[in-house]
PDB file of C-alpha atoms in Angstrom:
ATOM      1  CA  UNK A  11      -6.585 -11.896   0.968  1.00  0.00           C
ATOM      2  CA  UNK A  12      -3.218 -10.704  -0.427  1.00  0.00           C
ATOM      3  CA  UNK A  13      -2.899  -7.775  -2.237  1.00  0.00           C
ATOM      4  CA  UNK A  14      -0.458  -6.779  -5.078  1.00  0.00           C
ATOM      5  CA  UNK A  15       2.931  -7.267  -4.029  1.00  0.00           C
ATOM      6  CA  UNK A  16       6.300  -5.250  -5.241  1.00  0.00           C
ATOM      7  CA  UNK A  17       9.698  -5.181  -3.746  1.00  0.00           C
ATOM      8  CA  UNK A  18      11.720  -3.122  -3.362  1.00  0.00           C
ATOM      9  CA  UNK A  19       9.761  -0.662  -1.546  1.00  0.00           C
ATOM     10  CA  UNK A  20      12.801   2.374  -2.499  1.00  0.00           C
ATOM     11  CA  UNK A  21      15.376   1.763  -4.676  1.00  0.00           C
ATOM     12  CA  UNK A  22      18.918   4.094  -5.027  1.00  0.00           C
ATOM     13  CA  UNK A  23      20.977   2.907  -7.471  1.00  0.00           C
ATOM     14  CA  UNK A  24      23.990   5.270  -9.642  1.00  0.00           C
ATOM     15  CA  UNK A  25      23.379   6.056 -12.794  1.00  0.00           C
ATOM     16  CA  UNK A  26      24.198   3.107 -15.312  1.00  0.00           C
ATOM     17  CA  UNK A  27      23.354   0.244 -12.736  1.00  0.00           C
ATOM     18  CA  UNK A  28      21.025  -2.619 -14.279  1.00  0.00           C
ATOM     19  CA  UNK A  29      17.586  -2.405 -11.406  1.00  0.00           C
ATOM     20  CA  UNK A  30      15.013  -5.064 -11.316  1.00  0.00           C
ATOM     21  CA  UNK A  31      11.921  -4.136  -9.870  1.00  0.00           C
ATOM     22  CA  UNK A  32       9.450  -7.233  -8.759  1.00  0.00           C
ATOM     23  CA  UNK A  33       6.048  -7.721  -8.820  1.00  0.00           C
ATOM     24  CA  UNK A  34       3.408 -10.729  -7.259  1.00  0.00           C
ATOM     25  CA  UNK A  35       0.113  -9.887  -8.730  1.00  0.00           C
ATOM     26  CA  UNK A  36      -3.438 -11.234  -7.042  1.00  0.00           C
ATOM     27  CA  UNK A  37      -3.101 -14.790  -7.002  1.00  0.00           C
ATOM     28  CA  UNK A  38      -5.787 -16.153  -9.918  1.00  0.00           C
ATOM     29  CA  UNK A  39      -5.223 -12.664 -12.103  1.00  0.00           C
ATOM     30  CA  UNK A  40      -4.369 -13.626 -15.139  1.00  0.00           C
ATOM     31  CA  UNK A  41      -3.579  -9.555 -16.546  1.00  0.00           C
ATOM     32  CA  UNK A  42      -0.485  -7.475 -14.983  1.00  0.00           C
ATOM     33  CA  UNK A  43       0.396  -4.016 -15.784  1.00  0.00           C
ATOM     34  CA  UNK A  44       3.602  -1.706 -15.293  1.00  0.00           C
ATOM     35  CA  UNK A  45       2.993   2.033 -15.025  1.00  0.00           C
ATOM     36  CA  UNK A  46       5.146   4.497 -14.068  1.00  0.00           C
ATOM     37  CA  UNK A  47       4.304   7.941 -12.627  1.00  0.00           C
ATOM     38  CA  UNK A  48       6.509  11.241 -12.155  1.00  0.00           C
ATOM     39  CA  UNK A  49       6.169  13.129  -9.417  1.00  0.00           C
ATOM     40  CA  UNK A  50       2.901  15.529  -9.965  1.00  0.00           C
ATOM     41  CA  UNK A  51       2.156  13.513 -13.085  1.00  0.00           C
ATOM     42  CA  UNK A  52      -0.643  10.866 -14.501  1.00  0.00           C
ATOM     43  CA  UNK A  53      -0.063   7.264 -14.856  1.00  0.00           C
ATOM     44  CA  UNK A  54       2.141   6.257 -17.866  1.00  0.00           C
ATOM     45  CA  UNK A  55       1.815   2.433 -19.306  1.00  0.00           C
ATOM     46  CA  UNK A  56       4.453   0.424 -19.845  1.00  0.00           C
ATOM     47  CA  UNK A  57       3.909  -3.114 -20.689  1.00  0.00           C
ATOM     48  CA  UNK A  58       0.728  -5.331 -19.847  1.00  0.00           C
ATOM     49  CA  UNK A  59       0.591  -9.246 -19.923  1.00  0.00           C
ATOM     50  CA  UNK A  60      -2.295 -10.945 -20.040  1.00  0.00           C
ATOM     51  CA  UNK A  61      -2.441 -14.831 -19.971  1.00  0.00           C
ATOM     52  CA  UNK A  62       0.070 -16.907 -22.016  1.00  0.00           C
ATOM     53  CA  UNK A  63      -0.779 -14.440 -25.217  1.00  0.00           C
ATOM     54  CA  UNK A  64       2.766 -12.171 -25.981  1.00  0.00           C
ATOM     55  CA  UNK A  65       2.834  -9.111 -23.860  1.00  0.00           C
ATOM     56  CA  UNK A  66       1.583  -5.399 -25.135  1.00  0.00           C
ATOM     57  CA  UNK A  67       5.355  -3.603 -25.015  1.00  0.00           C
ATOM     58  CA  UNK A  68       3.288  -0.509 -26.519  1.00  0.00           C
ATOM     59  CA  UNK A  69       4.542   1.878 -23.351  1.00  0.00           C
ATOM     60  CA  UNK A  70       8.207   0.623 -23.147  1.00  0.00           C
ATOM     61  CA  UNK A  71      10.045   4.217 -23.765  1.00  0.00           C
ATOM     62  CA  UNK A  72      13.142   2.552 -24.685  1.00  0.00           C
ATOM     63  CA  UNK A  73      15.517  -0.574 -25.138  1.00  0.00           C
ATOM     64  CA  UNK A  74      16.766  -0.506 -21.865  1.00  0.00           C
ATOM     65  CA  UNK A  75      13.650  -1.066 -20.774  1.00  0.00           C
ATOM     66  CA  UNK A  76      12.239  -4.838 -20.255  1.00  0.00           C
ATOM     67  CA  UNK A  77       9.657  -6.992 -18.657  1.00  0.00           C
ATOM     68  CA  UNK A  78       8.815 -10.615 -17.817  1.00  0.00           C
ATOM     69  CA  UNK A  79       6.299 -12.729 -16.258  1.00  0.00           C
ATOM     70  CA  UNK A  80       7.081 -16.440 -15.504  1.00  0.00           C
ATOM     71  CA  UNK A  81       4.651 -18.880 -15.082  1.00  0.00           C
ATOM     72  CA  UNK A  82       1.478 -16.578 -15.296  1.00  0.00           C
ATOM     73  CA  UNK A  83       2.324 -15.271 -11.712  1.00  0.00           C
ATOM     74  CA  UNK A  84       4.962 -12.726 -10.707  1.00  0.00           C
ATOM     75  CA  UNK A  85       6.608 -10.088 -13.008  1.00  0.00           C
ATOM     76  CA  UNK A  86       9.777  -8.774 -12.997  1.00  0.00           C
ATOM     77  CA  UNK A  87      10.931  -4.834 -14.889  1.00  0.00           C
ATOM     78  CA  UNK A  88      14.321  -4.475 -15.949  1.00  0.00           C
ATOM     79  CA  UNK A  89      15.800  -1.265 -16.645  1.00  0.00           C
ATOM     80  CA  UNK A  90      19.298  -1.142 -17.937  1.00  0.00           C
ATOM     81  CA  UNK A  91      22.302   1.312 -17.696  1.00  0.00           C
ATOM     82  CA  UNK A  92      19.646   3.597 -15.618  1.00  0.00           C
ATOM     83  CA  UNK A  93      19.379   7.656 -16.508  1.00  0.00           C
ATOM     84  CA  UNK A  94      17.822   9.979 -14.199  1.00  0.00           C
ATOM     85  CA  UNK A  95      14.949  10.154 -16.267  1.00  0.00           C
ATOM     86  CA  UNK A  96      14.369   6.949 -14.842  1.00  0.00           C
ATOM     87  CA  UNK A  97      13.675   8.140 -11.398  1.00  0.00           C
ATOM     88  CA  UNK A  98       9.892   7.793 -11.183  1.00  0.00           C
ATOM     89  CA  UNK A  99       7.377   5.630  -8.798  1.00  0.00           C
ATOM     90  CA  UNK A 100       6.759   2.175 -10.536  1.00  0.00           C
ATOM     91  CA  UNK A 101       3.252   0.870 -10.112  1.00  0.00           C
ATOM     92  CA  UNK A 102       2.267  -2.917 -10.706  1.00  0.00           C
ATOM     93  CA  UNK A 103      -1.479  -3.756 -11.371  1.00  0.00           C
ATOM     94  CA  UNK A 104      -3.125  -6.821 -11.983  1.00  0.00           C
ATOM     95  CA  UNK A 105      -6.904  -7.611 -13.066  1.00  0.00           C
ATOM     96  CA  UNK A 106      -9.259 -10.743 -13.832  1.00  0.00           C
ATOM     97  CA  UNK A 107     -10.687  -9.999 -17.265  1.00  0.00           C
ATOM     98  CA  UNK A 108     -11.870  -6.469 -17.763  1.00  0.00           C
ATOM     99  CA  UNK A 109     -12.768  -6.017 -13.300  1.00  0.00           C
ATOM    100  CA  UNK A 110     -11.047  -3.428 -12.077  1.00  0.00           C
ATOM    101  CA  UNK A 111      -7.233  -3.458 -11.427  1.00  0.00           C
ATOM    102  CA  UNK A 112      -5.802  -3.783  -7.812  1.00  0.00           C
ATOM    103  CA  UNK A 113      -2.345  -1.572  -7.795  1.00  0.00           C
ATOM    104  CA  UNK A 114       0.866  -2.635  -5.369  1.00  0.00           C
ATOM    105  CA  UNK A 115       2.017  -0.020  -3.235  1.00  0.00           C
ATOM    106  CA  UNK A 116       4.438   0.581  -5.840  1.00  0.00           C
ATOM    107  CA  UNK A 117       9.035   1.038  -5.965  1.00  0.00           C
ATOM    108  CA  UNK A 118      10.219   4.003  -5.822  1.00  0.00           C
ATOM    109  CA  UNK A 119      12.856   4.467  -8.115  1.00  0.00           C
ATOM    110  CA  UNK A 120      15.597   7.026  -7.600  1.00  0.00           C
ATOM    111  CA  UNK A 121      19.226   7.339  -9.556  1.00  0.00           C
ATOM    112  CA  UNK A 122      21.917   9.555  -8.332  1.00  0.00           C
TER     113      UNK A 122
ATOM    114  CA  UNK B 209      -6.432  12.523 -29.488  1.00  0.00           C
ATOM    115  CA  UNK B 210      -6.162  11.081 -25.595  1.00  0.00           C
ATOM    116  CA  UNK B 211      -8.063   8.192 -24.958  1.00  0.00           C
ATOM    117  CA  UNK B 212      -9.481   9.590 -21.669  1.00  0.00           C
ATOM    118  CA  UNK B 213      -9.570  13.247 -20.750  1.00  0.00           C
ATOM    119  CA  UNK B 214      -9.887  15.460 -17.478  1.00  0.00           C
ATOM    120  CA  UNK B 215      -9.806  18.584 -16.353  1.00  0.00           C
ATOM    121  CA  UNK B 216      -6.931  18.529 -13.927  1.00  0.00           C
ATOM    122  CA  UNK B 217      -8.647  20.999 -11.359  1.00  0.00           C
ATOM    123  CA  UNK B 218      -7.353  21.376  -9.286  1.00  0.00           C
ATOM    124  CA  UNK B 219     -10.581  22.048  -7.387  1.00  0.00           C
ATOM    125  CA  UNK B 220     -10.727  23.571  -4.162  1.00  0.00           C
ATOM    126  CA  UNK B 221     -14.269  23.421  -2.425  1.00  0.00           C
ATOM    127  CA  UNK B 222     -15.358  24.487   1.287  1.00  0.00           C
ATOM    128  CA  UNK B 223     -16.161  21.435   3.922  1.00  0.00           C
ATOM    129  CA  UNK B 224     -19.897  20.624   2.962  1.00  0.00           C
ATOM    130  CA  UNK B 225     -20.203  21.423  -0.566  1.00  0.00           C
ATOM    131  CA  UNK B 226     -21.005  19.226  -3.716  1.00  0.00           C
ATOM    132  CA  UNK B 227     -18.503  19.206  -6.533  1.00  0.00           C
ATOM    133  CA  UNK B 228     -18.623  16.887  -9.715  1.00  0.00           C
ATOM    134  CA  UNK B 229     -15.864  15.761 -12.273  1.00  0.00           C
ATOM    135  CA  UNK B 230     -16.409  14.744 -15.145  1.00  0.00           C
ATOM    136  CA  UNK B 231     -14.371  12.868 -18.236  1.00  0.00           C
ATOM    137  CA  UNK B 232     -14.798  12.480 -21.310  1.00  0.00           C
ATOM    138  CA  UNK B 233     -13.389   9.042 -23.514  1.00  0.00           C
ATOM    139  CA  UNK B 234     -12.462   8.621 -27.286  1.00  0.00           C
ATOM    140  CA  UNK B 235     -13.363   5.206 -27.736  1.00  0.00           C
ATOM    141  CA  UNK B 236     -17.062   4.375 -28.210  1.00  0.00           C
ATOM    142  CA  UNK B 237     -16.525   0.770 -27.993  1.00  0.00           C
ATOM    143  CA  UNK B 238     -15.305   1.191 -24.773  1.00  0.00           C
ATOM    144  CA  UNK B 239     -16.867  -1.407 -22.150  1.00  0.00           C
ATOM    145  CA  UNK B 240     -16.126  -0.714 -18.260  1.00  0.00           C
ATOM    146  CA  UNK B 241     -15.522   2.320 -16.896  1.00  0.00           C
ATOM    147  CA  UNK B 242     -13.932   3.146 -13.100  1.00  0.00           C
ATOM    148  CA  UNK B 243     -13.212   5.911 -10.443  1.00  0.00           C
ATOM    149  CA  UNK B 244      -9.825   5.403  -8.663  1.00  0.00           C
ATOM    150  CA  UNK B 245      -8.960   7.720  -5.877  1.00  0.00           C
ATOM    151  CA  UNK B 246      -5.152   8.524  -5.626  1.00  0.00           C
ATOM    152  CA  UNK B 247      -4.004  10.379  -2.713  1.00  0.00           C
ATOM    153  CA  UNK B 248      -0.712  11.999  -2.670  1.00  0.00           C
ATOM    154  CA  UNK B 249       2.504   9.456  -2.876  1.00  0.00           C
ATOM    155  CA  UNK B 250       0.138   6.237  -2.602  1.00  0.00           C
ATOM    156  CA  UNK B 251      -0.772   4.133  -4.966  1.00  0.00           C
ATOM    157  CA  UNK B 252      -4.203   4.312  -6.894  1.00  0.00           C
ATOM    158  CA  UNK B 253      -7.508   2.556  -4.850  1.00  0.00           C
ATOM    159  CA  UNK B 254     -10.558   1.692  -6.593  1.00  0.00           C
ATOM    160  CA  UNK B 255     -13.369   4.308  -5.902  1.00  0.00           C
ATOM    161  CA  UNK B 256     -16.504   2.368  -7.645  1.00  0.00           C
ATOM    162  CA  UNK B 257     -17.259   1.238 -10.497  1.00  0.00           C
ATOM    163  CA  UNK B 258     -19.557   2.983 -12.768  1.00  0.00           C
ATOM    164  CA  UNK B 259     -22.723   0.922 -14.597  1.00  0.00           C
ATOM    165  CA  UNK B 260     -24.861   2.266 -17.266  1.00  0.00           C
ATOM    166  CA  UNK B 261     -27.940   3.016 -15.411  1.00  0.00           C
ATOM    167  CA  UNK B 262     -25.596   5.034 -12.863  1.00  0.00           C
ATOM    168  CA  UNK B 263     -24.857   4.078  -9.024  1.00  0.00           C
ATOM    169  CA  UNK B 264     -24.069   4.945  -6.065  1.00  0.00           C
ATOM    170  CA  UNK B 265     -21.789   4.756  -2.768  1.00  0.00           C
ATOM    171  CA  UNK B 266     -22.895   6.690   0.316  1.00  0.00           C
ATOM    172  CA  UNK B 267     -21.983  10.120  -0.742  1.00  0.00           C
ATOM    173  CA  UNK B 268     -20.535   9.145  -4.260  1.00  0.00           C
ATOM    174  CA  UNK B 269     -22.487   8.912  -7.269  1.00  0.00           C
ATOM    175  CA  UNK B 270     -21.553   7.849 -10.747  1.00  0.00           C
ATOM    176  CA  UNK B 271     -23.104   8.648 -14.137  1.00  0.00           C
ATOM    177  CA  UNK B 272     -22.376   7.097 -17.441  1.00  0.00           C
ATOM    178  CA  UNK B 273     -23.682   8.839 -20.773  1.00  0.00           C
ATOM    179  CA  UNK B 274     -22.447   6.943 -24.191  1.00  0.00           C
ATOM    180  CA  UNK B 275     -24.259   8.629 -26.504  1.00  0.00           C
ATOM    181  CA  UNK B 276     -21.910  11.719 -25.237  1.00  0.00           C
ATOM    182  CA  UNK B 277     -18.844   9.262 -24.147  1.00  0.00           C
ATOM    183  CA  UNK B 278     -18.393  10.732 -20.852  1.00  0.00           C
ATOM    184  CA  UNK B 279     -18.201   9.921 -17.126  1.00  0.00           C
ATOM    185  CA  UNK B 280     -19.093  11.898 -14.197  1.00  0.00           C
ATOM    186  CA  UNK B 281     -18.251  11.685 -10.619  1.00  0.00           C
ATOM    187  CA  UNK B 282     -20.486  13.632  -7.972  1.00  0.00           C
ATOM    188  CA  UNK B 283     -19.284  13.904  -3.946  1.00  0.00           C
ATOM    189  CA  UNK B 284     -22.139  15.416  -1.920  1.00  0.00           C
ATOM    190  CA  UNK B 285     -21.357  16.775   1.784  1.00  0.00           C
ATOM    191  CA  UNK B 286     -17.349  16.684   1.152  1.00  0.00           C
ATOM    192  CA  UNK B 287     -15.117  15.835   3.966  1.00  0.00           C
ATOM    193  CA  UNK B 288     -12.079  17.007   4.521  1.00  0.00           C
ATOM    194  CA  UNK B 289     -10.639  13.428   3.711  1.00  0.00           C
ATOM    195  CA  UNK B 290     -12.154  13.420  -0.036  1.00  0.00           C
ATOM    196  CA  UNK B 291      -8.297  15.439  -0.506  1.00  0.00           C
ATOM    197  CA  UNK B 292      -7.007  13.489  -2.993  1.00  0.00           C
ATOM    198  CA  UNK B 293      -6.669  13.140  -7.140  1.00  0.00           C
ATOM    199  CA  UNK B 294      -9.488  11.476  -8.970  1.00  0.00           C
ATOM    200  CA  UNK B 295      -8.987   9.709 -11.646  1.00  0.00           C
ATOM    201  CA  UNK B 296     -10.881   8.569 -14.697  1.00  0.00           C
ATOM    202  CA  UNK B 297     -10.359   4.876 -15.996  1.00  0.00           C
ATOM    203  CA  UNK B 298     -11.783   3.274 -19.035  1.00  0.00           C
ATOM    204  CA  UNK B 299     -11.423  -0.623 -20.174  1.00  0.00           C
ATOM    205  CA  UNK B 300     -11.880  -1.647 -23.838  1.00  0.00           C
ATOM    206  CA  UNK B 301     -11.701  -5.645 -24.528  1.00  0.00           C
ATOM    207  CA  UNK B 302     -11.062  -4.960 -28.111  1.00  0.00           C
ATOM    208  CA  UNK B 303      -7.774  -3.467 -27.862  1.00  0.00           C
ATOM    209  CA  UNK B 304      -6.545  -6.458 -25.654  1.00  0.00           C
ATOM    210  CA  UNK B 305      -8.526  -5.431 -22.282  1.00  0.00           C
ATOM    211  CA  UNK B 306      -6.469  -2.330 -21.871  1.00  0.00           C
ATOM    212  CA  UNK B 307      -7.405   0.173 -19.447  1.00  0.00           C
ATOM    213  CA  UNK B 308      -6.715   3.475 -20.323  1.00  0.00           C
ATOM    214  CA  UNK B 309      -6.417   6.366 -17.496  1.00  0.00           C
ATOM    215  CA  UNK B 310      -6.956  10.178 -17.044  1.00  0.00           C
ATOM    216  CA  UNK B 311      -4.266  12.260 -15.559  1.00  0.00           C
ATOM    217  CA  UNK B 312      -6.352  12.748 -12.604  1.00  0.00           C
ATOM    218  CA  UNK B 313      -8.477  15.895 -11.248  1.00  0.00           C
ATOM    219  CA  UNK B 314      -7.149  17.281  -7.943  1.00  0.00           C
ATOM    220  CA  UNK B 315      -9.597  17.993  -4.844  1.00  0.00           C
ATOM    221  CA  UNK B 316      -9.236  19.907  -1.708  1.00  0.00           C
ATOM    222  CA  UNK B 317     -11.276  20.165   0.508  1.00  0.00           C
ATOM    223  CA  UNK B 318     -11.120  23.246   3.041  1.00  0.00           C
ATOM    224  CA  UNK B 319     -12.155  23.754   6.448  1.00  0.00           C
TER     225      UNK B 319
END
């Protein structure tokens, strides 16, 4: 069946652009996660949703950075006024329950 | 303290050997427990699982000790395509069904 989906594949944007990256988690899972990952580096959590309960922000690094999920299905990340620090890969996971997570092939961020 | 820890490696074994990882977790209550494979620029892939009386996948076999909180990964006969970074995942319901990863431990395997 269909796996984790996220578009864009690449994203360039300048330097103080708004980006939204999208995600389409397994269709029935009711978790999804945001990571991000550095080149060379481990995974680093951003937000996690699970069900209709309020969303686990615990990971978001700043204010610029958001997250929603409508309707229990797909999941959009919103970064605003982007830094280069932002550059990174951004990785979407979703889950049923505690089984393992299934990961999207991921959107690879990159600001000029 | 890290809620999951690994020695990053990297590890570099000949074609044919055996080579084990291992990781260690902070959280006792801790409930699932995962390998994930992550080879370089791709996305992480579920390895296997790992159960409490310990499994195992063809060449791949996982160990779980609790009373020592720790996690071990052993790959007999490596091929050259085992290249990749392993990583370490833990999953405990009573912090909302989090799942907490390792940075990873780096394998290559030489001709």
């Amino acid at each position: 069946g269909a796996g984790v989906s996220q578009s864009p594949s690449n994203k360039v944007t300048e330097k103080g652009k708004d980006v939204e990256l999208r995600c389409d988690p397994i269709s029935g899972h009711t978790a999804l996660y945001w990571y991000r990952q550095s080149l060379g580096q481990g995974l680093e959590f951003l937000i996690y949703f699970q069900g209709n309960s309020a969303p686990d922000k615990s990971g978001l690094p700043s204010d610029r950075f958001s997250a929603e999920r409508t309707g229990g299905s797909v999941s959009t990340l919103t970064i605003q006024r982007t830094q280069q620090e932002d550059s990174a890969v951004y990785l979407c996971a979703s889950s049923l329950g505690n089984q393992p997570q299934h990961f999207g092939d991921g959107t690879r961020l990159s600001i000029l | 303290r890290k809620e999951v820890e690994q020695d990053p490696g990297p590890f570099n074994v000949p074609e044919g050997a055996t080579v084990a990882f291992n990781c260690t977790y902070s959280n006792s209550a801790s409930q699932s427990f995962f390998w994930y494979r992550q080879d370089c620029r791709k996305e992480p892939k579920l390895l296997m699982s790992v159960y409490s009386s310990g499994n195992e996948d063809g060449r791949f076999t996982a160990q779980l000790n609790r009373a020592s909180q720790y996690i071990s990964l052993l790959i007999r006969d490596s091929k050259l395509s085992d290249s990749a970074t392993y990583l370490c995942v833990v999953n405990n319901r009573n912090t909302g069904n989090q799942f907490y990863f390792g940075t990873g431990t780096s394998l290559t395997v030489i001709p």
